[in-house]
CSV table of C-alpha atoms in Angstrom, one decimal:
chain,number,residue,atom,x,y,z
A,11,MET,CA,-5.3,13.0,0.3
A,12,LEU,CA,-4.8,9.7,2.2
A,13,GLU,CA,-7.5,8.1,0.2
A,14,ASP,CA,-6.0,9.4,-3.1
A,15,PHE,CA,-2.6,8.1,-1.9
A,16,ASN,CA,-3.8,4.6,-1.1
A,17,HIS,CA,-5.7,4.5,-4.5
A,18,PHE,CA,-2.6,5.6,-6.4
A,19,VAL,CA,-0.3,3.0,-4.7
A,20,GLN,CA,-2.8,0.2,-5.6
A,21,LYS,CA,-3.5,1.4,-9.1
A,22,GLU,CA,0.2,1.7,-10.0
A,23,ASN,CA,1.1,-1.4,-8.0
A,24,LEU,CA,4.0,0.4,-6.3
A,25,PHE,CA,4.3,-2.0,-3.4
A,26,GLN,CA,2.4,-4.5,-1.3
A,27,PRO,CA,1.0,-3.6,2.2
A,28,ASP,CA,3.4,-6.0,3.9
A,29,GLN,CA,6.6,-4.7,2.2
A,30,LYS,CA,9.2,-2.6,3.9
A,31,ILE,CA,9.8,0.9,2.4
A,32,LEU,CA,12.8,3.2,3.0
A,33,ILE,CA,11.6,6.9,2.6
A,34,ALA,CA,14.2,9.6,1.7
A,35,VAL,CA,13.4,12.5,4.0
A,36,SER,CA,15.2,15.8,3.6
A,37,GLY,CA,13.0,17.6,6.1
A,38,GLY,CA,11.3,19.6,3.3
A,39,ILE,CA,7.5,19.7,2.8
A,40,ASP,CA,7.3,17.0,0.2
A,41,SER,CA,9.2,14.3,2.1
A,42,ILE,CA,7.5,15.2,5.4
A,43,VAL,CA,4.1,14.7,3.7
A,44,LEU,CA,5.1,11.4,2.2
A,45,SER,CA,6.3,10.0,5.5
A,46,LYS,CA,3.2,11.2,7.3
A,47,LEU,CA,1.0,9.5,4.7
A,48,PHE,CA,2.9,6.2,5.2
A,49,SER,CA,2.3,6.6,8.9
A,50,LEU,CA,-1.4,7.3,8.6
A,51,ALA,CA,-1.7,4.3,6.3
A,52,LYS,CA,0.0,2.2,8.9
A,53,LEU,CA,2.7,0.9,6.5
A,54,ASN,CA,6.1,-0.6,7.4
A,55,PHE,CA,8.7,2.0,6.7
A,56,GLY,CA,12.0,3.7,7.8
A,57,ILE,CA,13.5,7.1,7.2
A,58,ALA,CA,16.8,7.9,5.6
A,59,HIS,CA,18.3,11.4,5.8
A,60,VAL,CA,21.4,12.7,4.0
A,61,ASN,CA,23.4,15.7,5.4
A,62,PHE,CA,25.2,17.0,2.3
A,63,SER,CA,27.2,19.5,4.3
A,64,LEU,CA,26.3,22.4,2.0
A,65,ARG,CA,24.7,24.9,4.3
A,66,GLY,CA,26.7,24.8,7.5
A,67,GLU,CA,24.5,24.8,10.7
A,68,ASP,CA,21.3,24.7,8.6
A,69,SER,CA,22.3,21.3,7.4
A,70,LEU,CA,22.9,20.2,10.9
A,71,ALA,CA,19.6,21.6,12.0
A,72,ASP,CA,17.9,19.7,9.2
A,73,GLU,CA,19.5,16.5,10.4
A,74,VAL,CA,18.3,17.1,14.0
A,75,PHE,CA,14.8,17.9,12.8
A,76,VAL,CA,14.4,14.7,10.7
A,77,LYS,CA,15.8,12.6,13.5
A,78,LYS,CA,13.2,14.0,15.9
A,79,TYR,CA,10.5,13.5,13.3
A,80,ALA,CA,11.4,9.9,12.8
A,81,LYS,CA,11.3,9.4,16.6
A,82,THR,CA,7.8,11.0,16.7
A,83,LEU,CA,6.6,8.5,14.0
A,84,LYS,CA,8.4,5.7,15.9
A,85,VAL,CA,10.2,4.4,12.8
A,86,PRO,CA,13.8,3.4,12.1
A,87,TYR,CA,16.1,6.3,11.3
A,88,HIS,CA,19.3,6.2,9.1
A,89,THR,CA,21.6,9.1,8.4
A,90,ILE,CA,24.9,9.9,6.8
A,91,CYS,CA,27.0,13.0,6.1
A,92,PHE,CA,28.8,13.5,2.8
A,93,ASP,CA,31.5,16.0,1.7
A,94,THR,CA,29.5,16.9,-1.4
A,95,ASN,CA,31.6,19.8,-2.5
A,96,ALA,CA,34.8,17.7,-2.5
A,97,PHE,CA,33.1,15.0,-4.5
A,98,ALA,CA,31.7,17.5,-7.0
A,99,ALA,CA,35.1,19.2,-7.4
A,100,GLN,CA,36.9,15.8,-7.8
A,101,GLU,CA,34.4,14.7,-10.5
A,102,LYS,CA,34.0,18.1,-12.1
A,103,ILE,CA,30.2,18.0,-11.9
A,104,SER,CA,27.6,20.3,-10.4
A,105,THR,CA,26.8,20.2,-6.7
A,106,GLN,CA,23.3,19.0,-7.4
A,107,MET,CA,24.5,16.1,-9.6
A,108,ALA,CA,27.1,15.1,-7.0
A,109,ALA,CA,24.4,15.1,-4.3
A,110,ARG,CA,22.1,12.9,-6.4
A,111,ILE,CA,24.8,10.3,-7.1
A,112,LEU,CA,25.9,10.1,-3.5
A,113,ARG,CA,22.5,9.9,-2.0
A,114,TYR,CA,21.1,7.2,-4.4
A,115,GLN,CA,24.1,5.0,-4.0
A,116,TRP,CA,23.8,5.3,-0.2
A,117,PHE,CA,20.0,4.7,-0.2
A,118,GLU,CA,20.6,1.4,-2.2
A,119,GLU,CA,23.3,0.4,0.3
A,120,ILE,CA,20.8,0.9,3.2
A,121,ARG,CA,18.0,-0.8,1.3
A,122,VAL,CA,20.1,-4.0,0.8
A,123,LYS,CA,21.7,-3.9,4.3
A,124,GLU,CA,18.5,-3.4,6.2
A,125,GLY,CA,16.2,-5.4,4.1
A,126,TYR,CA,13.9,-2.7,2.6
A,127,ASP,CA,12.0,-3.6,-0.5
A,128,TYR,CA,11.8,-0.2,-2.1
A,129,ILE,CA,13.2,3.4,-1.8
A,130,ALA,CA,10.5,6.1,-1.9
A,131,THR,CA,11.1,9.7,-2.7
A,132,GLY,CA,8.7,12.7,-2.4
A,133,HIS,CA,8.7,13.8,-6.0
A,134,HIS,CA,5.4,15.1,-7.3
A,135,GLN,CA,3.8,16.5,-10.5
A,136,LEU,CA,5.8,19.7,-10.7
A,137,ASP,CA,9.1,17.9,-10.1
A,138,SER,CA,8.4,15.6,-13.1
A,139,ALA,CA,7.8,18.6,-15.4
A,140,GLU,CA,10.9,20.4,-14.2
A,141,THR,CA,13.0,17.2,-14.7
A,142,MET,CA,11.8,16.9,-18.4
A,143,LEU,CA,13.1,20.5,-19.0
A,144,THR,CA,16.3,19.8,-17.1
A,145,ASN,CA,17.1,16.7,-19.1
A,146,LEU,CA,16.3,18.6,-22.3
A,147,VAL,CA,19.0,21.2,-21.4
A,148,ARG,CA,21.8,18.8,-20.4
A,149,GLY,CA,21.0,16.0,-22.9
A,150,SER,CA,19.4,12.7,-22.1
A,151,GLY,CA,18.3,9.4,-23.4
A,152,ILE,CA,14.6,8.9,-24.2
A,153,ALA,CA,14.0,8.0,-20.5
A,154,GLY,CA,14.8,11.6,-19.6
A,155,PHE,CA,11.8,12.9,-21.5
A,156,HIS,CA,9.1,11.1,-19.6
A,157,GLY,CA,10.0,13.0,-16.5
A,158,ILE,CA,10.4,11.2,-13.2
A,159,PRO,CA,9.2,7.6,-13.5
A,160,ILE,CA,6.6,6.5,-10.9
A,161,LYS,CA,8.4,3.2,-10.5
A,162,SER,CA,11.9,2.3,-11.7
A,163,GLY,CA,13.6,-0.8,-10.3
A,164,ASN,CA,13.7,-0.3,-6.5
A,165,LEU,CA,12.7,3.4,-6.7
A,166,ILE,CA,9.1,4.5,-6.2
A,167,ARG,CA,7.5,7.9,-6.2
A,168,PRO,CA,4.2,7.6,-4.4
A,169,LEU,CA,3.4,11.4,-4.5
A,170,SER,CA,3.5,11.5,-8.4
A,171,PHE,CA,-0.3,12.0,-8.4
A,172,ALA,CA,-0.1,15.2,-6.2
A,173,SER,CA,0.1,18.8,-7.1
A,174,GLN,CA,1.9,21.4,-5.0
A,175,GLU,CA,-1.4,22.8,-3.9
A,176,THR,CA,-2.6,19.4,-2.7
A,177,ILE,CA,0.5,18.9,-0.7
A,178,PHE,CA,0.3,22.3,1.0
A,179,ASP,CA,-3.3,21.8,1.9
A,180,PHE,CA,-2.4,18.5,3.5
A,181,VAL,CA,0.3,20.2,5.6
A,182,VAL,CA,-2.1,22.8,6.8
A,183,ALA,CA,-4.8,20.3,7.6
A,184,ASN,CA,-2.5,18.1,9.6
A,185,LYS,CA,-0.5,21.0,11.2
A,186,LEU,CA,2.8,19.6,10.0
A,187,ALA,CA,6.1,21.4,10.4
A,188,TRP,CA,8.9,21.2,7.8
A,189,ARG,CA,12.3,22.7,7.1
A,190,GLU,CA,12.6,25.3,4.3
A,191,ASP,CA,15.9,25.0,2.4
A,192,SER,CA,16.9,28.5,1.6
A,193,SER,CA,19.0,27.3,-1.3
A,194,ASN,CA,15.8,26.4,-3.1
A,195,GLN,CA,15.4,30.1,-3.9
A,196,SER,CA,18.9,30.4,-5.4
A,197,THR,CA,18.8,30.4,-9.2
A,198,LYS,CA,22.5,29.5,-9.4
A,199,TYR,CA,21.3,25.9,-9.3
A,200,GLN,CA,20.0,24.7,-12.7
A,201,ARG,CA,16.8,23.2,-11.4
A,202,ASN,CA,15.9,26.3,-9.4
A,203,PHE,CA,16.6,28.5,-12.5
A,204,ILE,CA,14.2,26.3,-14.5
A,205,ARG,CA,11.6,26.5,-11.7
A,206,HIS,CA,11.8,30.2,-11.0
A,207,GLU,CA,12.8,31.6,-14.4
A,208,ILE,CA,11.9,29.2,-17.2
A,209,MET,CA,8.6,27.5,-16.1
A,210,PRO,CA,6.7,30.8,-15.5
A,211,LYS,CA,7.6,31.8,-19.1
A,212,PHE,CA,6.2,28.6,-20.6
A,213,GLN,CA,3.1,29.0,-18.4
A,214,GLU,CA,2.6,32.5,-19.9
A,215,LEU,CA,2.4,30.8,-23.3
A,216,ASN,CA,0.3,27.9,-22.0
A,217,ALA,CA,-1.5,28.1,-18.7
A,218,ASN,CA,-1.8,24.3,-18.6
A,219,PHE,CA,1.9,23.7,-19.4
A,220,GLU,CA,2.4,21.2,-16.6
A,221,GLN,CA,-0.6,19.1,-17.8
A,222,THR,CA,0.7,19.3,-21.4
A,223,LEU,CA,4.1,18.0,-20.3
A,224,ALA,CA,2.3,15.2,-18.3
A,225,SER,CA,0.4,14.2,-21.4
A,226,THR,CA,3.6,14.2,-23.5
A,227,SER,CA,5.3,12.2,-20.8
A,228,ALA,CA,2.6,9.5,-20.9
A,229,LYS,CA,3.0,9.1,-24.7
A,230,ILE,CA,6.8,8.8,-24.4
A,231,LYS,CA,6.5,6.2,-21.6
A,232,GLY,CA,5.2,3.7,-24.1
A,233,ILE,CA,8.2,4.1,-26.4
A,234,GLU,CA,10.6,4.1,-23.4
A,235,ALA,CA,9.0,0.8,-22.1
A,236,TRP,CA,9.6,-0.8,-25.5
A,237,LEU,CA,13.2,0.5,-25.4
A,238,GLN,CA,13.8,-0.9,-21.9
A,239,ASP,CA,12.5,-4.3,-23.0
A,240,GLU,CA,15.0,-4.2,-25.8
A,241,LEU,CA,17.8,-3.1,-23.4
A,242,GLN,CA,16.9,-5.8,-21.0
A,243,GLY,CA,17.2,-8.4,-23.8
A,244,PHE,CA,20.6,-6.9,-24.7
A,245,LYS,CA,21.8,-7.1,-21.0
A,246,THR,CA,20.7,-10.8,-20.8
A,247,ASN,CA,22.6,-11.7,-23.9
A,248,SER,CA,25.6,-9.4,-23.7
A,249,CYS,CA,26.2,-8.4,-20.1
A,250,SER,CA,27.6,-10.4,-17.2
A,251,THR,CA,28.9,-9.6,-13.7
A,252,ASP,CA,32.3,-11.0,-12.7
A,253,SER,CA,33.4,-12.1,-9.2
A,254,ALA,CA,34.6,-8.6,-8.3
A,255,GLY,CA,31.2,-7.1,-9.2
A,256,ASN,CA,32.3,-5.5,-12.5
A,257,ILE,CA,29.9,-5.3,-15.4
A,258,CYS,CA,31.3,-7.0,-18.5
A,259,VAL,CA,29.7,-5.9,-21.7
A,260,LYS,CA,30.3,-8.0,-24.8
A,261,LEU,CA,30.3,-5.5,-27.7
A,262,PRO,CA,28.0,-6.2,-30.6
A,263,THR,CA,28.5,-5.1,-34.2
A,264,ILE,CA,27.8,-1.4,-34.1
A,265,SER,CA,24.6,-0.4,-35.9
A,266,SER,CA,22.0,2.4,-35.4
A,267,LYS,CA,20.0,0.1,-33.0
A,268,THR,CA,23.0,-1.1,-30.9
A,269,THR,CA,24.2,2.5,-30.7
A,270,VAL,CA,20.9,3.5,-29.1
A,271,LEU,CA,21.0,0.5,-26.7
A,272,LEU,CA,24.6,1.1,-25.7
A,273,THR,CA,23.9,4.8,-25.1
A,274,GLU,CA,20.9,4.0,-22.8
A,275,LEU,CA,23.1,1.5,-21.0
A,276,LEU,CA,25.9,4.0,-20.4
A,277,LEU,CA,23.4,6.7,-19.2
A,278,ASN,CA,22.6,4.4,-16.3
A,279,TYR,CA,26.2,4.7,-15.2
A,280,HIS,CA,26.2,8.5,-15.3
A,281,PHE,CA,28.3,8.9,-18.4
A,282,ASN,CA,27.4,12.2,-20.2
A,283,SER,CA,26.7,12.7,-23.9
A,284,ALA,CA,30.3,13.7,-24.7
A,285,SER,CA,31.8,10.7,-22.9
A,286,ILE,CA,29.4,8.3,-24.6
A,287,GLU,CA,30.2,9.6,-28.0
A,288,ALA,CA,34.0,9.2,-27.3
A,289,ILE,CA,33.4,5.7,-25.9
A,290,LEU,CA,31.4,4.6,-28.9
A,291,LYS,CA,34.2,5.8,-31.2
A,292,ALA,CA,37.1,4.4,-29.2
A,293,ASP,CA,38.8,1.2,-30.3
A,294,LYS,CA,42.1,1.4,-28.3
A,295,VAL,CA,42.4,-1.6,-25.9
A,296,GLY,CA,43.1,-0.4,-22.4
A,297,ALA,CA,41.5,3.0,-22.8
A,298,ILE,CA,39.7,4.2,-19.7
A,299,PHE,CA,36.7,6.6,-19.4
A,300,GLU,CA,35.4,8.0,-16.1
A,301,SER,CA,31.9,9.0,-15.0
A,302,PRO,CA,31.3,10.4,-11.5
A,303,SER,CA,30.2,7.0,-10.3
A,304,HIS,CA,31.9,4.4,-12.6
A,305,SER,CA,35.0,3.6,-14.7
A,306,LEU,CA,34.9,2.0,-18.1
A,307,ASN,CA,37.8,0.1,-19.4
A,308,ILE,CA,37.9,-1.0,-23.1
A,309,ASP,CA,39.2,-4.6,-23.2
A,310,ARG,CA,39.3,-7.0,-26.1
A,311,GLY,CA,35.9,-7.0,-27.6
A,312,GLN,CA,34.2,-5.9,-24.4
A,313,TRP,CA,33.8,-3.1,-21.9
A,314,ILE,CA,34.5,-3.6,-18.2
A,315,ILE,CA,32.4,-1.2,-16.1
A,316,SER,CA,33.5,-0.8,-12.5
A,317,LEU,CA,31.8,1.1,-9.6
A,318,LYS,CA,34.0,3.8,-8.1
A,319,SER,CA,34.4,4.0,-4.4
A,320,GLN,CA,32.9,7.0,-2.6
A,321,ALA,CA,34.7,6.1,0.6
A,322,ASP,CA,36.6,9.5,0.7
A,323,TYR,CA,33.3,11.4,0.8
A,324,LYS,CA,31.5,9.5,3.6
A,325,PRO,CA,32.3,8.7,7.2
A,326,ILE,CA,34.3,5.8,8.5
A,327,VAL,CA,32.0,3.9,10.9
A,328,ILE,CA,33.4,2.5,14.1
A,329,SER,CA,31.5,-0.3,15.8
A,330,GLU,CA,31.9,-1.3,19.5
A,331,GLU,CA,33.9,-4.4,18.5
A,332,ASP,CA,36.5,-2.6,16.3
A,333,GLU,CA,40.0,-2.4,17.7
A,334,VAL,CA,41.9,-0.9,14.7
A,335,ILE,CA,40.6,1.4,12.0
A,336,THR,CA,42.6,2.5,8.9
A,337,ILE,CA,42.4,6.2,8.2
A,338,GLY,CA,44.5,7.0,5.1
A,339,ASP,CA,48.1,6.4,6.0
A,340,GLN,CA,47.4,6.0,9.7
A,341,GLU,CA,45.7,3.5,12.0
A,342,LEU,CA,43.4,4.4,14.9
A,343,HIS,CA,43.8,1.9,17.8
A,344,ILE,CA,40.8,1.7,20.1
A,345,PHE,CA,40.5,0.1,23.5
A,346,ILE,CA,38.6,0.4,26.8
A,347,GLU,CA,40.2,0.4,30.2
A,348,GLU,CA,39.0,0.9,33.7
A,349,ARG,CA,39.7,4.2,35.5
A,350,THR,CA,41.7,3.3,38.5
A,351,SER,CA,42.7,5.6,41.4
A,352,ASP,CA,46.2,6.1,39.9
A,353,TRP,CA,44.9,6.6,36.3
A,354,LYS,CA,46.4,9.5,34.4
A,355,ALA,CA,45.4,10.9,31.0
A,356,ILE,CA,47.9,10.7,28.2
A,357,THR,CA,48.8,14.2,27.0
A,358,ASP,CA,49.9,13.2,23.5
A,359,PRO,CA,47.6,15.1,20.9
A,360,ASN,CA,47.4,11.9,18.9
A,361,VAL,CA,45.7,10.1,21.9
A,362,ALA,CA,42.2,10.9,23.1
A,363,CYS,CA,41.0,9.6,26.4
A,364,LEU,CA,37.2,9.9,26.6
A,365,ASP,CA,34.5,8.9,29.1
A,366,ALA,CA,33.2,5.7,27.5
A,367,ASP,CA,29.7,6.4,29.0
A,368,THR,CA,29.4,9.6,26.9
A,369,LEU,CA,29.9,7.7,23.7
A,370,ASP,CA,27.1,6.1,21.7
A,371,PHE,CA,28.3,3.5,19.2
A,372,PRO,CA,28.6,3.2,16.2
A,373,LEU,CA,30.9,6.2,16.1
A,374,GLU,CA,31.9,8.0,12.9
A,375,ILE,CA,35.1,9.6,11.6
A,376,ARG,CA,35.0,12.2,8.7
A,377,LYS,CA,36.7,15.3,7.5
A,378,VAL,CA,35.7,18.6,9.2
A,379,GLN,CA,33.1,20.6,7.3
A,380,GLU,CA,31.7,24.1,7.3
A,381,GLY,CA,29.5,24.7,10.4
A,382,ASP,CA,31.1,21.9,12.6
A,383,TRP,CA,31.5,23.0,16.1
A,384,PHE,CA,32.6,21.6,19.5
A,385,CYS,CA,33.3,22.6,23.1
A,386,PRO,CA,37.1,22.6,23.4
A,387,LEU,CA,38.5,20.9,26.5
A,388,GLY,CA,38.3,23.3,29.4
A,389,MET,CA,35.5,25.4,27.9
A,390,ASN,CA,31.7,25.2,28.3
A,391,GLN,CA,30.7,27.2,25.2
A,392,LYS,CA,30.8,26.0,21.7
A,393,LYS,CA,33.3,27.1,19.1
A,394,LEU,CA,33.4,26.6,15.3
A,395,ILE,CA,36.2,24.1,14.5
A,396,SER,CA,37.3,26.3,11.6
A,397,ASP,CA,37.9,29.1,14.1
A,398,PHE,CA,39.6,26.8,16.5
A,399,LEU,CA,42.1,25.6,13.9
A,400,THR,CA,42.7,29.1,12.6
A,401,ASP,CA,43.5,30.3,16.2
A,402,LYS,CA,46.0,27.4,16.4
A,403,LYS,CA,47.5,28.6,13.1
A,404,VAL,CA,46.9,25.2,11.5
A,405,PRO,CA,48.1,25.4,7.8
A,406,LEU,CA,45.2,25.5,5.3
A,407,ALA,CA,46.3,22.2,3.6
A,408,ILE,CA,46.1,20.4,6.9
A,409,LYS,CA,43.0,22.3,8.1
A,410,LYS,CA,41.0,21.1,5.0
A,411,ASN,CA,41.9,17.4,5.7
A,412,THR,CA,41.4,17.5,9.5
A,413,GLN,CA,39.4,14.5,10.7
A,414,ILE,CA,36.8,14.5,13.5
A,415,LEU,CA,35.4,11.7,15.7
A,416,LEU,CA,31.6,11.9,16.2
A,417,SER,CA,29.2,10.3,18.6
A,418,LYS,CA,25.5,10.7,17.7
A,419,GLY,CA,26.5,13.6,15.4
A,420,SER,CA,28.4,15.5,18.1
A,421,VAL,CA,32.1,16.1,17.9
A,422,ALA,CA,34.0,14.1,20.5
A,423,TRP,CA,37.6,14.7,19.3
A,424,ILE,CA,39.4,16.6,16.6
A,425,LEU,CA,42.0,14.0,15.7
A,426,GLY,CA,45.5,15.1,16.6
A,427,GLN,CA,44.2,18.3,18.2
A,428,ARG,CA,41.8,18.4,21.1
A,429,ILE,CA,38.8,16.5,22.7
A,430,ASP,CA,35.4,17.9,23.4
A,431,ASN,CA,34.9,19.0,27.0
A,432,ARG,CA,31.6,17.1,27.2
A,433,ASN,CA,33.5,13.8,26.7
A,434,LYS,CA,36.4,14.4,29.1
A,435,VAL,CA,37.3,11.9,31.9
A,436,THR,CA,36.1,13.0,35.3
A,437,GLU,CA,36.2,11.6,38.8
A,438,LYS,CA,32.9,9.9,38.1
A,439,THR,CA,34.2,8.1,35.0
A,440,GLU,CA,34.4,4.4,35.4
A,441,LEU,CA,35.5,3.3,31.9
A,442,VAL,CA,37.9,5.2,29.6
A,443,ALA,CA,37.8,4.8,25.9
A,444,VAL,CA,41.2,5.4,24.5
A,445,PHE,CA,41.8,6.3,20.8
A,446,GLU,CA,45.4,6.4,19.6
A,447,LEU,CA,46.6,7.5,16.1
A,448,LYS,CA,49.6,5.6,14.8
A,449,SER,CA,51.5,5.5,11.5
A,450,ILE,CA,50.9,2.3,9.6
A,451,PRO,CA,54.1,0.1,9.9
A,452,GLU,CA,56.0,-0.1,6.7
A,453,LYS,CA,56.1,-3.6,5.1
A,454,ASN,CA,59.5,-5.2,4.5
């Protein structure tokens, strides 16, 4: 398989041997195989893992597994935790769509920040076939009907040549371990329903259905390539970016051709078919339309498309140099002090005094999620934070918005509640890290 992999990368000109690739690794069989192939080929790569907080302790176990795997391969490791359900509920989209939007935006942030040339995912032949059917169900531009592209901008799919059988054989031959996501068997998710219920029916009608879709996909790619050339010309002539990063689209005279181009443009910003139809008909200056990732404002003769912030769904990062961090309507003040012989801990629940040597920066602050646990001060066994807050009779509205401070993924403090016993100040402590929550002073 390694030989086929190298040949495919060269044939499709996916990247150059000296370029730096960020691999999205969930812990599942496909991404594990992809990263192992990169390692065997001695390529320059790092691993990015997203914890979507959808499966409690299983999600945490996936994160630990991938972190250890990255360490085994001796490559850089990047991770983040999202409140995916909250984002999906806010944007009124499916959990799978929410996860897709969150992860790809974060992958791009890491790619730019860390200097990676491309983002690689573990999609293979069957994934592409399933994607074609998924796009048919929910509506798509022409790009949706060629399946998952092998290369699109900064995204590459180096396993597109591989079948499920080939991947499994490689795992067996190399004695690789992977994490099995139990939700992959649940048909409540659209893609899984297509995989387990719809695909087998098509295969009953046509035993070579996957290959038939692949052939159809190849034919559509030529048409889509032409359309993308046309769209690129339209962007060059009619789109610009202002100083705030907004996309400004100068509207052309509406015709059948420009309608197709504008539709393809809006699909790139996650507007669905109903929204696109409404946007194309709208002529009211000031009208605003929302997609899960962007806002579109109709101005005089132009659209202004703005990227929406997902800050509420990802953690606040605290570096070692930070002294004040804003958390909603509060500020978290941070300072380090020596533990002297007369030092005394502050008992205010809005203040956490932690042994600085037990903390590993950068730290993170995020909302508590299902499966989060800690060892409450004075206890040596772990307790689910949800159970801890219930025992303390914390109202549900407050419970849902409770924030936690994490070091290396472990809870160090439930803000405004209690610290973790593993981070407490002891007689051996030399430096104390003090975290104090304060209301933001009102401006006159």
